[in-house]
C-alpha cells in the first residue's frame, strides 16, 4: 500500500441528456462516494473520435468525489467506470457516456486509460496510467501529451479548485 490517499475525479464526455447524466452520477456515487465538485459543462469540440458512436454534439465536464482513494486502486476504478459505461449504453449498444477516471495529489494529476502509448505506464488488467499535469510554481502545468480539453480554462479551473479541496482535506485529516 502506498500510504498516501489521493483525490478521485472522473472526466465525462456525454450526450447532452439529463437522464444519462443523472444516471451516470447515481452509478458513480454508488461506486465511489458523493460528488462534491463539478466543473463547468462545455461543448466537446476537440476531436471527432466519439462522433460515430455517441453523436455530434457532446458535453465535457469533470466530477470530483468526496472520499479519498488509494492510488494503486486506479486500475480497478477504471474497470468499474467501464462497466458503468456499458450499463448506460443505448438500445443499439452505443455508448452514451465516456467516463475517464483519474486522481490528483499535491504534485500531479494521473489519468487511467486502456490504450498503451510510449508515455503510459502499465498498471494491470489492461489499464495504463499517464501523468496529465504536474504542479509547478504554484499551478498545474500541462505536459507535452496533455489532451487539448485538459489545457482549456474549464479544466484548469476545476483542477485548481479540486487541489485546494484535497489540500484542505488532507490537512484536516492529518490531526486525526
mmCIF file of C-alpha atoms in Angstrom:
data_model
loop_
_atom_site.group_PDB
_atom_site.id
_atom_site.type_symbol
_atom_site.label_atom_id
_atom_site.label_comp_id
_atom_site.label_asym_id
_atom_site.label_seq_id
_atom_site.Cartn_x
_atom_site.Cartn_y
_atom_site.Cartn_z
ATOM 1 C CA UNK A 1 0.000 0.000 0.000
ATOM 2 C CA UNK A 2 1.256 3.441 -0.970
ATOM 3 C CA UNK A 3 0.081 5.099 2.250
ATOM 4 C CA UNK A 4 -0.944 8.446 0.791
ATOM 5 C CA UNK A 5 -4.557 8.676 -0.319
ATOM 6 C CA UNK A 6 -5.442 10.763 -3.359
ATOM 7 C CA UNK A 7 -8.430 12.701 -4.724
ATOM 8 C CA UNK A 8 -10.524 10.783 -7.247
ATOM 9 C CA UNK A 9 -12.190 12.505 -10.181
ATOM 10 C CA UNK A 10 -13.876 11.429 -13.392
ATOM 11 C CA UNK A 11 -13.909 13.253 -16.693
ATOM 12 C CA UNK A 12 -17.106 12.723 -18.655
ATOM 13 C CA UNK A 13 -17.908 13.144 -22.323
ATOM 14 C CA UNK A 14 -21.631 12.637 -22.694
ATOM 15 C CA UNK A 15 -24.629 13.095 -24.899
ATOM 16 C CA UNK A 16 -26.424 16.235 -23.666
ATOM 17 C CA UNK A 17 -29.223 14.307 -21.983
ATOM 18 C CA UNK A 18 -30.093 14.969 -18.336
ATOM 19 C CA UNK A 19 -31.314 11.404 -17.870
ATOM 20 C CA UNK A 20 -27.942 9.933 -18.919
ATOM 21 C CA UNK A 21 -26.012 12.474 -16.829
ATOM 22 C CA UNK A 22 -28.184 11.769 -13.767
ATOM 23 C CA UNK A 23 -27.872 8.004 -14.200
ATOM 24 C CA UNK A 24 -24.094 8.286 -14.584
ATOM 25 C CA UNK A 25 -23.942 10.430 -11.439
ATOM 26 C CA UNK A 26 -26.041 7.933 -9.473
ATOM 27 C CA UNK A 27 -23.891 4.962 -10.520
ATOM 28 C CA UNK A 28 -20.596 6.774 -9.908
ATOM 29 C CA UNK A 29 -21.684 7.982 -6.470
ATOM 30 C CA UNK A 30 -22.823 4.448 -5.626
ATOM 31 C CA UNK A 31 -19.423 3.091 -6.695
ATOM 32 C CA UNK A 32 -17.071 5.718 -5.246
ATOM 33 C CA UNK A 33 -18.656 8.377 -2.990
ATOM 34 C CA UNK A 34 -20.602 11.605 -3.134
ATOM 35 C CA UNK A 35 -19.648 14.070 -5.876
ATOM 36 C CA UNK A 36 -18.564 17.247 -4.110
ATOM 37 C CA UNK A 37 -17.470 19.430 -7.030
ATOM 38 C CA UNK A 38 -18.422 19.724 -10.696
ATOM 39 C CA UNK A 39 -16.719 21.672 -13.444
ATOM 40 C CA UNK A 40 -18.450 23.893 -15.928
ATOM 41 C CA UNK A 41 -20.125 21.864 -18.694
ATOM 42 C CA UNK A 42 -18.766 22.819 -22.107
ATOM 43 C CA UNK A 43 -19.225 21.542 -25.668
ATOM 44 C CA UNK A 44 -16.689 18.841 -26.522
ATOM 45 C CA UNK A 45 -15.064 20.110 -29.700
ATOM 46 C CA UNK A 46 -11.567 18.660 -29.634
ATOM 47 C CA UNK A 47 -11.850 15.527 -31.762
ATOM 48 C CA UNK A 48 -14.352 13.521 -33.806
ATOM 49 C CA UNK A 49 -13.233 10.319 -32.061
ATOM 50 C CA UNK A 50 -16.604 9.829 -30.305
ATOM 51 C CA UNK A 51 -18.866 11.174 -33.072
ATOM 52 C CA UNK A 52 -19.749 7.860 -34.770
ATOM 53 C CA UNK A 53 -20.690 6.128 -31.541
ATOM 54 C CA UNK A 54 -22.067 8.967 -29.416
ATOM 55 C CA UNK A 55 -23.253 11.620 -31.860
ATOM 56 C CA UNK A 56 -22.083 15.027 -32.999
ATOM 57 C CA UNK A 57 -22.889 17.303 -30.064
ATOM 58 C CA UNK A 58 -21.335 16.194 -26.786
ATOM 59 C CA UNK A 59 -20.672 17.814 -23.422
ATOM 60 C CA UNK A 60 -17.403 17.687 -21.488
ATOM 61 C CA UNK A 61 -17.108 18.120 -17.714
ATOM 62 C CA UNK A 62 -15.430 16.700 -14.605
ATOM 63 C CA UNK A 63 -16.699 15.490 -11.237
ATOM 64 C CA UNK A 64 -14.600 15.293 -8.057
ATOM 65 C CA UNK A 65 -15.503 12.799 -5.319
ATOM 66 C CA UNK A 66 -15.564 13.395 -1.573
ATOM 67 C CA UNK A 67 -13.755 10.262 -0.379
ATOM 68 C CA UNK A 68 -10.031 9.783 -0.920
ATOM 69 C CA UNK A 69 -8.759 6.590 -2.576
ATOM 70 C CA UNK A 70 -5.541 4.611 -2.701
ATOM 71 C CA UNK A 71 -3.585 5.454 -5.870
ATOM 72 C CA UNK A 72 -2.992 1.770 -6.578
ATOM 73 C CA UNK A 73 -6.766 1.279 -6.931
ATOM 74 C CA UNK A 74 -6.800 3.250 -10.216
ATOM 75 C CA UNK A 75 -6.952 0.167 -12.463
ATOM 76 C CA UNK A 76 -9.957 -1.245 -10.554
ATOM 77 C CA UNK A 77 -11.623 2.174 -10.673
ATOM 78 C CA UNK A 78 -11.138 2.322 -14.448
ATOM 79 C CA UNK A 79 -12.635 -1.157 -14.816
ATOM 80 C CA UNK A 80 -15.650 -0.056 -12.747
ATOM 81 C CA UNK A 81 -16.195 3.083 -14.872
ATOM 82 C CA UNK A 82 -16.064 0.911 -17.995
ATOM 83 C CA UNK A 83 -18.807 -1.309 -16.563
ATOM 84 C CA UNK A 84 -20.905 1.809 -15.833
ATOM 85 C CA UNK A 85 -20.404 2.970 -19.437
ATOM 86 C CA UNK A 86 -21.619 -0.458 -20.588
ATOM 87 C CA UNK A 87 -24.642 -0.306 -18.267
ATOM 88 C CA UNK A 88 -25.643 3.052 -19.797
ATOM 89 C CA UNK A 89 -25.387 2.021 -23.465
ATOM 90 C CA UNK A 90 -28.356 2.826 -25.699
ATOM 91 C CA UNK A 91 -30.679 0.241 -27.276
ATOM 92 C CA UNK A 92 -28.291 -0.122 -30.255
ATOM 93 C CA UNK A 93 -25.378 -0.866 -27.941
ATOM 94 C CA UNK A 94 -23.660 2.511 -28.426
ATOM 95 C CA UNK A 95 -22.044 4.319 -25.543
ATOM 96 C CA UNK A 96 -23.859 7.410 -24.348
ATOM 97 C CA UNK A 97 -21.137 8.439 -21.940
ATOM 98 C CA UNK A 98 -17.363 8.147 -21.791
ATOM 99 C CA UNK A 99 -16.019 8.117 -18.230
ATOM 100 C CA UNK A 100 -12.303 8.568 -17.636
ATOM 101 C CA UNK A 101 -11.176 8.339 -14.020
ATOM 102 C CA UNK A 102 -8.044 9.806 -12.599
ATOM 103 C CA UNK A 103 -6.611 11.114 -9.389
ATOM 104 C CA UNK A 104 -4.980 14.230 -8.100
ATOM 105 C CA UNK A 105 -2.383 14.663 -5.400
ATOM 106 C CA UNK A 106 -0.450 17.784 -4.478
ATOM 107 C CA UNK A 107 2.105 17.360 -7.268
ATOM 108 C CA UNK A 108 0.348 15.734 -10.240
ATOM 109 C CA UNK A 109 -2.786 14.565 -11.997
ATOM 110 C CA UNK A 110 -2.866 10.961 -13.209
ATOM 111 C CA UNK A 111 -5.345 9.505 -15.709
ATOM 112 C CA UNK A 112 -6.266 5.887 -16.400
ATOM 113 C CA UNK A 113 -6.530 4.524 -19.937
ATOM 114 C CA UNK A 114 -6.958 1.241 -21.776
ATOM 115 C CA UNK A 115 -4.696 2.477 -24.583
ATOM 116 C CA UNK A 116 -0.934 1.931 -24.490
ATOM 117 C CA UNK A 117 1.382 4.702 -25.675
ATOM 118 C CA UNK A 118 5.053 5.447 -25.080
ATOM 119 C CA UNK A 119 4.341 7.826 -22.183
ATOM 120 C CA UNK A 120 1.981 5.464 -20.337
ATOM 121 C CA UNK A 121 2.850 3.003 -17.604
ATOM 122 C CA UNK A 122 1.119 -0.363 -17.377
ATOM 123 C CA UNK A 123 -0.751 -0.895 -14.107
ATOM 124 C CA UNK A 124 -2.634 -4.211 -14.507
ATOM 125 C CA UNK A 125 -5.661 -5.836 -16.121
ATOM 126 C CA UNK A 126 -5.156 -3.904 -19.371
ATOM 127 C CA UNK A 127 -5.072 -0.492 -17.669
ATOM 128 C CA UNK A 128 -2.359 2.132 -18.093
ATOM 129 C CA UNK A 129 -1.636 5.391 -16.263
ATOM 130 C CA UNK A 130 -0.283 8.686 -17.502
ATOM 131 C CA UNK A 131 0.585 11.972 -15.851
ATOM 132 C CA UNK A 132 -1.582 14.727 -17.317
ATOM 133 C CA UNK A 133 -0.297 17.725 -15.310
ATOM 134 C CA UNK A 134 2.465 18.451 -12.859
ATOM 135 C CA UNK A 135 2.189 21.102 -10.155
ATOM 136 C CA UNK A 136 4.968 23.639 -10.734
ATOM 137 C CA UNK A 137 5.441 27.184 -9.413
ATOM 138 C CA UNK A 138 2.039 27.287 -7.755
ATOM 139 C CA UNK A 139 -0.104 25.902 -10.574
ATOM 140 C CA UNK A 140 -0.798 22.846 -12.669
ATOM 141 C CA UNK A 141 1.226 22.726 -15.880
ATOM 142 C CA UNK A 142 0.320 20.527 -18.855
ATOM 143 C CA UNK A 143 2.895 18.053 -20.142
ATOM 144 C CA UNK A 144 3.583 17.580 -23.887
ATOM 145 C CA UNK A 145 0.897 14.882 -24.308
ATOM 146 C CA UNK A 146 -1.834 16.615 -22.271
ATOM 147 C CA UNK A 147 -5.167 16.406 -24.083
ATOM 148 C CA UNK A 148 -6.436 19.695 -25.580
ATOM 149 C CA UNK A 149 -9.570 19.722 -23.406
ATOM 150 C CA UNK A 150 -7.396 19.392 -20.302
ATOM 151 C CA UNK A 151 -5.476 22.503 -21.427
ATOM 152 C CA UNK A 152 -8.611 24.671 -21.610
ATOM 153 C CA UNK A 153 -9.765 27.035 -18.872
ATOM 154 C CA UNK A 154 -12.711 24.967 -17.524
ATOM 155 C CA UNK A 155 -10.403 22.023 -16.822
ATOM 156 C CA UNK A 156 -7.603 24.147 -15.372
ATOM 157 C CA UNK A 157 -10.063 25.954 -13.076
ATOM 158 C CA UNK A 158 -11.675 22.695 -11.968
ATOM 159 C CA UNK A 159 -8.364 21.055 -11.084
ATOM 160 C CA UNK A 160 -7.123 24.137 -9.213
ATOM 161 C CA UNK A 161 -10.308 24.043 -7.079
ATOM 162 C CA UNK A 162 -10.092 20.274 -6.636
ATOM 163 C CA UNK A 163 -6.472 20.573 -5.471
ATOM 164 C CA UNK A 164 -7.477 23.171 -2.876
ATOM 165 C CA UNK A 165 -10.273 20.895 -1.603
ATOM 166 C CA UNK A 166 -7.793 17.998 -1.452
ATOM 167 C CA UNK A 167 -5.146 20.081 0.330
ATOM 168 C CA UNK A 168 -7.693 21.215 2.942
ATOM 169 C CA UNK A 169 -8.964 17.653 3.298
ATOM 170 C CA UNK A 170 -5.551 16.107 3.970
ATOM 171 C CA UNK A 171 -4.608 18.970 6.297
ATOM 172 C CA UNK A 172 -7.805 18.389 8.306
ATOM 173 C CA UNK A 173 -7.294 14.605 8.340
ATOM 174 C CA UNK A 174 -3.676 14.943 9.437
ATOM 175 C CA UNK A 175 -4.745 15.615 13.005
ATOM 176 C CA UNK A 176 -6.960 12.516 13.178
#
